[in-house]
Amino acid sequence: MITAAIIASAILLGGMLTFSALFTPLAFARLPKEVADPFVRGIFPVYYLVMAVLAALGAALLASKRPQEAVIMALVAGGFVLSRQLLMPIVNRLYDQREDGSAKSREWFEKLHRLSVLIAFTQLFASVGVLISLVQ
C-alpha cells in the first residue's frame, strides 16, 4: 500500500509541476491569446479532476498505515475539488468581465487568482512533504 501511495503521490507531484511550470506558461507564450485562453480554460477542469483523484487515491492508500499523511493528501484532494467546483467558475467569469473593462471585476479576479495560486503552491508543498515522509 505504501509503495502504491508513493507512486500516486509522485505522479500527482509530477502532474502539478508539469502543468504549472511548463504546460500553462508555454501555452500562453506560444499560442495566440485567442487560442491559449480557451485551450487552457478547457484543460483546467480535467487537470483538477485528475489531480483530485490521484490525491484521494493517495489518501485512501495511506489511511490505515500513515493517517497523518492520509489527512494531508485528503486536504490536497479537497483543494482540487474546491478549486474546480467553486473557485474556477468564479475566476473564469471575472476574467471575462475584466476583459470587457470592468475595474471591479479586474480587482476581484486578481484577488481570487492569487488565492488559486496560493492553494496550488500549498498543495504542491504539502505533496512534496508527504512524498518525502513516505520515502524516508
PDB file of C-alpha atoms in Angstrom:
ATOM      1  CA  MET A   1       0.000   0.000   0.000  1.00  0.00           C
ATOM      2  CA  ILE A   2       2.789   2.458   0.841  1.00  0.00           C
ATOM      3  CA  THR A   3       4.540   1.780  -2.462  1.00  0.00           C
ATOM      4  CA  ALA A   4       1.312   2.458  -4.357  1.00  0.00           C
ATOM      5  CA  ALA A   5       0.809   5.666  -2.343  1.00  0.00           C
ATOM      6  CA  ILE A   6       4.351   6.765  -3.204  1.00  0.00           C
ATOM      7  CA  ILE A   7       3.642   6.162  -6.885  1.00  0.00           C
ATOM      8  CA  ALA A   8       0.325   8.046  -6.726  1.00  0.00           C
ATOM      9  CA  SER A   9       1.983  10.932  -4.855  1.00  0.00           C
ATOM     10  CA  ALA A  10       4.888  11.070  -7.315  1.00  0.00           C
ATOM     11  CA  ILE A  11       2.524  11.123 -10.304  1.00  0.00           C
ATOM     12  CA  LEU A  12       0.476  13.834  -8.569  1.00  0.00           C
ATOM     13  CA  LEU A  13       3.559  15.921  -7.902  1.00  0.00           C
ATOM     14  CA  GLY A  14       4.848  15.430 -11.445  1.00  0.00           C
ATOM     15  CA  GLY A  15       1.487  16.434 -12.863  1.00  0.00           C
ATOM     16  CA  MET A  16       1.297  19.565 -10.750  1.00  0.00           C
ATOM     17  CA  LEU A  17       4.838  20.620 -11.651  1.00  0.00           C
ATOM     18  CA  THR A  18       4.422  19.881 -15.344  1.00  0.00           C
ATOM     19  CA  PHE A  19       1.119  21.717 -15.593  1.00  0.00           C
ATOM     20  CA  SER A  20       2.074  24.802 -13.590  1.00  0.00           C
ATOM     21  CA  ALA A  21       5.719  25.223 -14.568  1.00  0.00           C
ATOM     22  CA  LEU A  22       5.704  24.008 -18.150  1.00  0.00           C
ATOM     23  CA  PHE A  23       2.344  23.447 -19.821  1.00  0.00           C
ATOM     24  CA  THR A  24       0.412  26.582 -18.842  1.00  0.00           C
ATOM     25  CA  PRO A  25       3.260  29.078 -19.331  1.00  0.00           C
ATOM     26  CA  LEU A  26       4.124  27.534 -22.697  1.00  0.00           C
ATOM     27  CA  ALA A  27       0.522  27.664 -23.865  1.00  0.00           C
ATOM     28  CA  PHE A  28       0.361  31.393 -23.155  1.00  0.00           C
ATOM     29  CA  ALA A  29       3.849  32.055 -24.524  1.00  0.00           C
ATOM     30  CA  ARG A  30       3.484  30.086 -27.773  1.00  0.00           C
ATOM     31  CA  LEU A  31      -0.188  30.318 -28.699  1.00  0.00           C
ATOM     32  CA  PRO A  32      -2.144  33.401 -29.687  1.00  0.00           C
ATOM     33  CA  LYS A  33      -4.231  34.717 -26.778  1.00  0.00           C
ATOM     34  CA  GLU A  34      -7.496  33.900 -28.533  1.00  0.00           C
ATOM     35  CA  VAL A  35      -6.359  30.250 -28.752  1.00  0.00           C
ATOM     36  CA  ALA A  36      -4.492  29.951 -25.439  1.00  0.00           C
ATOM     37  CA  ASP A  37      -7.312  31.288 -23.253  1.00  0.00           C
ATOM     38  CA  PRO A  38      -9.989  28.753 -24.247  1.00  0.00           C
ATOM     39  CA  PHE A  39      -7.427  25.961 -24.570  1.00  0.00           C
ATOM     40  CA  VAL A  40      -6.079  26.352 -21.038  1.00  0.00           C
ATOM     41  CA  ARG A  41      -9.567  27.033 -19.692  1.00  0.00           C
ATOM     42  CA  GLY A  42     -10.696  23.742 -21.210  1.00  0.00           C
ATOM     43  CA  ILE A  43      -7.778  21.820 -19.700  1.00  0.00           C
ATOM     44  CA  PHE A  44      -8.145  23.118 -16.135  1.00  0.00           C
ATOM     45  CA  PRO A  45     -11.295  21.132 -15.214  1.00  0.00           C
ATOM     46  CA  VAL A  46      -9.638  17.911 -16.382  1.00  0.00           C
ATOM     47  CA  TYR A  47      -6.412  18.791 -14.567  1.00  0.00           C
ATOM     48  CA  TYR A  48      -8.254  19.470 -11.306  1.00  0.00           C
ATOM     49  CA  LEU A  49     -10.229  16.242 -11.612  1.00  0.00           C
ATOM     50  CA  VAL A  50      -7.219  14.036 -12.356  1.00  0.00           C
ATOM     51  CA  MET A  51      -5.168  15.621  -9.573  1.00  0.00           C
ATOM     52  CA  ALA A  52      -8.068  15.252  -7.101  1.00  0.00           C
ATOM     53  CA  VAL A  53      -8.389  11.567  -7.954  1.00  0.00           C
ATOM     54  CA  LEU A  54      -4.641  10.988  -7.537  1.00  0.00           C
ATOM     55  CA  ALA A  55      -4.575  12.805  -4.186  1.00  0.00           C
ATOM     56  CA  ALA A  56      -7.682  10.954  -2.977  1.00  0.00           C
ATOM     57  CA  LEU A  57      -6.157   7.652  -4.079  1.00  0.00           C
ATOM     58  CA  GLY A  58      -3.013   8.517  -2.138  1.00  0.00           C
ATOM     59  CA  ALA A  59      -5.127   9.363   0.922  1.00  0.00           C
ATOM     60  CA  ALA A  60      -7.047   6.110   0.703  1.00  0.00           C
ATOM     61  CA  LEU A  61      -3.885   4.055   0.319  1.00  0.00           C
ATOM     62  CA  LEU A  62      -2.310   5.774   3.331  1.00  0.00           C
ATOM     63  CA  ALA A  63      -5.336   5.792   5.637  1.00  0.00           C
ATOM     64  CA  SER A  64      -4.591   2.627   7.608  1.00  0.00           C
ATOM     65  CA  LYS A  65      -0.803   2.856   7.972  1.00  0.00           C
ATOM     66  CA  ARG A  66       0.030   6.578   7.690  1.00  0.00           C
ATOM     67  CA  PRO A  67      -3.042   8.531   8.880  1.00  0.00           C
ATOM     68  CA  GLN A  68      -1.306  11.927   9.136  1.00  0.00           C
ATOM     69  CA  GLU A  69      -0.124  11.748   5.553  1.00  0.00           C
ATOM     70  CA  ALA A  70      -3.562  10.472   4.535  1.00  0.00           C
ATOM     71  CA  VAL A  71      -5.207  13.553   6.032  1.00  0.00           C
ATOM     72  CA  ILE A  72      -2.773  15.831   4.201  1.00  0.00           C
ATOM     73  CA  MET A  73      -3.473  14.085   0.894  1.00  0.00           C
ATOM     74  CA  ALA A  74      -7.225  14.265   1.554  1.00  0.00           C
ATOM     75  CA  LEU A  75      -6.877  18.015   2.108  1.00  0.00           C
ATOM     76  CA  VAL A  76      -4.895  18.294  -1.135  1.00  0.00           C
ATOM     77  CA  ALA A  77      -7.699  16.423  -2.921  1.00  0.00           C
ATOM     78  CA  GLY A  78     -10.266  18.719  -1.311  1.00  0.00           C
ATOM     79  CA  GLY A  79      -8.330  21.736  -2.538  1.00  0.00           C
ATOM     80  CA  PHE A  80      -8.567  20.461  -6.100  1.00  0.00           C
ATOM     81  CA  VAL A  81     -12.308  19.860  -5.761  1.00  0.00           C
ATOM     82  CA  LEU A  82     -12.816  23.308  -4.200  1.00  0.00           C
ATOM     83  CA  SER A  83     -10.773  24.939  -6.946  1.00  0.00           C
ATOM     84  CA  ARG A  84     -12.583  23.063  -9.715  1.00  0.00           C
ATOM     85  CA  GLN A  85     -16.138  23.375  -8.476  1.00  0.00           C
ATOM     86  CA  LEU A  86     -16.148  26.770  -6.789  1.00  0.00           C
ATOM     87  CA  LEU A  87     -13.132  28.938  -7.467  1.00  0.00           C
ATOM     88  CA  MET A  88     -12.501  28.212 -11.165  1.00  0.00           C
ATOM     89  CA  PRO A  89     -16.006  29.153 -12.395  1.00  0.00           C
ATOM     90  CA  ILE A  90     -15.885  32.442 -10.466  1.00  0.00           C
ATOM     91  CA  VAL A  91     -12.368  33.268 -11.688  1.00  0.00           C
ATOM     92  CA  ASN A  92     -13.379  32.486 -15.277  1.00  0.00           C
ATOM     93  CA  ARG A  93     -16.427  34.731 -15.051  1.00  0.00           C
ATOM     94  CA  LEU A  94     -14.381  37.560 -13.532  1.00  0.00           C
ATOM     95  CA  TYR A  95     -11.707  37.119 -16.213  1.00  0.00           C
ATOM     96  CA  ASP A  96     -14.345  37.537 -18.922  1.00  0.00           C
ATOM     97  CA  GLN A  97     -15.799  40.604 -17.204  1.00  0.00           C
ATOM     98  CA  ARG A  98     -12.293  42.006 -16.733  1.00  0.00           C
ATOM     99  CA  GLU A  99     -11.687  41.632 -20.457  1.00  0.00           C
ATOM    100  CA  ASP A 100     -14.851  43.695 -21.005  1.00  0.00           C
ATOM    101  CA  GLY A 101     -13.301  46.535 -18.967  1.00  0.00           C
ATOM    102  CA  SER A 102     -14.868  46.122 -15.537  1.00  0.00           C
ATOM    103  CA  ALA A 103     -12.469  47.576 -12.923  1.00  0.00           C
ATOM    104  CA  LYS A 104     -14.276  45.829 -10.051  1.00  0.00           C
ATOM    105  CA  SER A 105     -14.022  42.501 -11.871  1.00  0.00           C
ATOM    106  CA  ARG A 106     -10.324  43.110 -12.502  1.00  0.00           C
ATOM    107  CA  GLU A 107      -9.732  43.686  -8.790  1.00  0.00           C
ATOM    108  CA  TRP A 108     -11.668  40.563  -7.738  1.00  0.00           C
ATOM    109  CA  PHE A 109     -10.093  38.493 -10.493  1.00  0.00           C
ATOM    110  CA  GLU A 110      -6.615  39.402  -9.258  1.00  0.00           C
ATOM    111  CA  LYS A 111      -7.512  38.573  -5.638  1.00  0.00           C
ATOM    112  CA  LEU A 112      -9.119  35.235  -6.456  1.00  0.00           C
ATOM    113  CA  HIS A 113      -6.439  34.309  -8.962  1.00  0.00           C
ATOM    114  CA  ARG A 114      -3.819  34.927  -6.256  1.00  0.00           C
ATOM    115  CA  LEU A 115      -5.888  32.720  -3.931  1.00  0.00           C
ATOM    116  CA  SER A 116      -5.932  29.944  -6.536  1.00  0.00           C
ATOM    117  CA  VAL A 117      -2.149  30.228  -6.917  1.00  0.00           C
ATOM    118  CA  LEU A 118      -1.736  30.126  -3.134  1.00  0.00           C
ATOM    119  CA  ILE A 119      -3.883  26.980  -2.968  1.00  0.00           C
ATOM    120  CA  ALA A 120      -1.828  25.404  -5.755  1.00  0.00           C
ATOM    121  CA  PHE A 121       1.502  26.168  -4.055  1.00  0.00           C
ATOM    122  CA  THR A 122       0.167  24.896  -0.734  1.00  0.00           C
ATOM    123  CA  GLN A 123      -0.910  21.669  -2.433  1.00  0.00           C
ATOM    124  CA  LEU A 124       2.474  21.382  -4.112  1.00  0.00           C
ATOM    125  CA  PHE A 125       4.429  21.840  -0.878  1.00  0.00           C
ATOM    126  CA  ALA A 126       2.090  19.511   1.022  1.00  0.00           C
ATOM    127  CA  SER A 127       2.554  16.835  -1.642  1.00  0.00           C
ATOM    128  CA  VAL A 128       6.329  17.230  -1.523  1.00  0.00           C
ATOM    129  CA  GLY A 129       6.208  16.888   2.262  1.00  0.00           C
ATOM    130  CA  VAL A 130       4.127  13.738   2.087  1.00  0.00           C
ATOM    131  CA  LEU A 131       6.340  12.209  -0.572  1.00  0.00           C
ATOM    132  CA  ILE A 132       9.489  12.951   1.442  1.00  0.00           C
ATOM    133  CA  SER A 133       7.879  11.483   4.536  1.00  0.00           C
ATOM    134  CA  LEU A 134       6.915   8.321   2.678  1.00  0.00           C
ATOM    135  CA  VAL A 135      10.319   7.614   1.176  1.00  0.00           C
ATOM    136  CA  GLN A 136      12.249   8.056   4.421  1.00  0.00           C
TER     137      GLN A 136
END
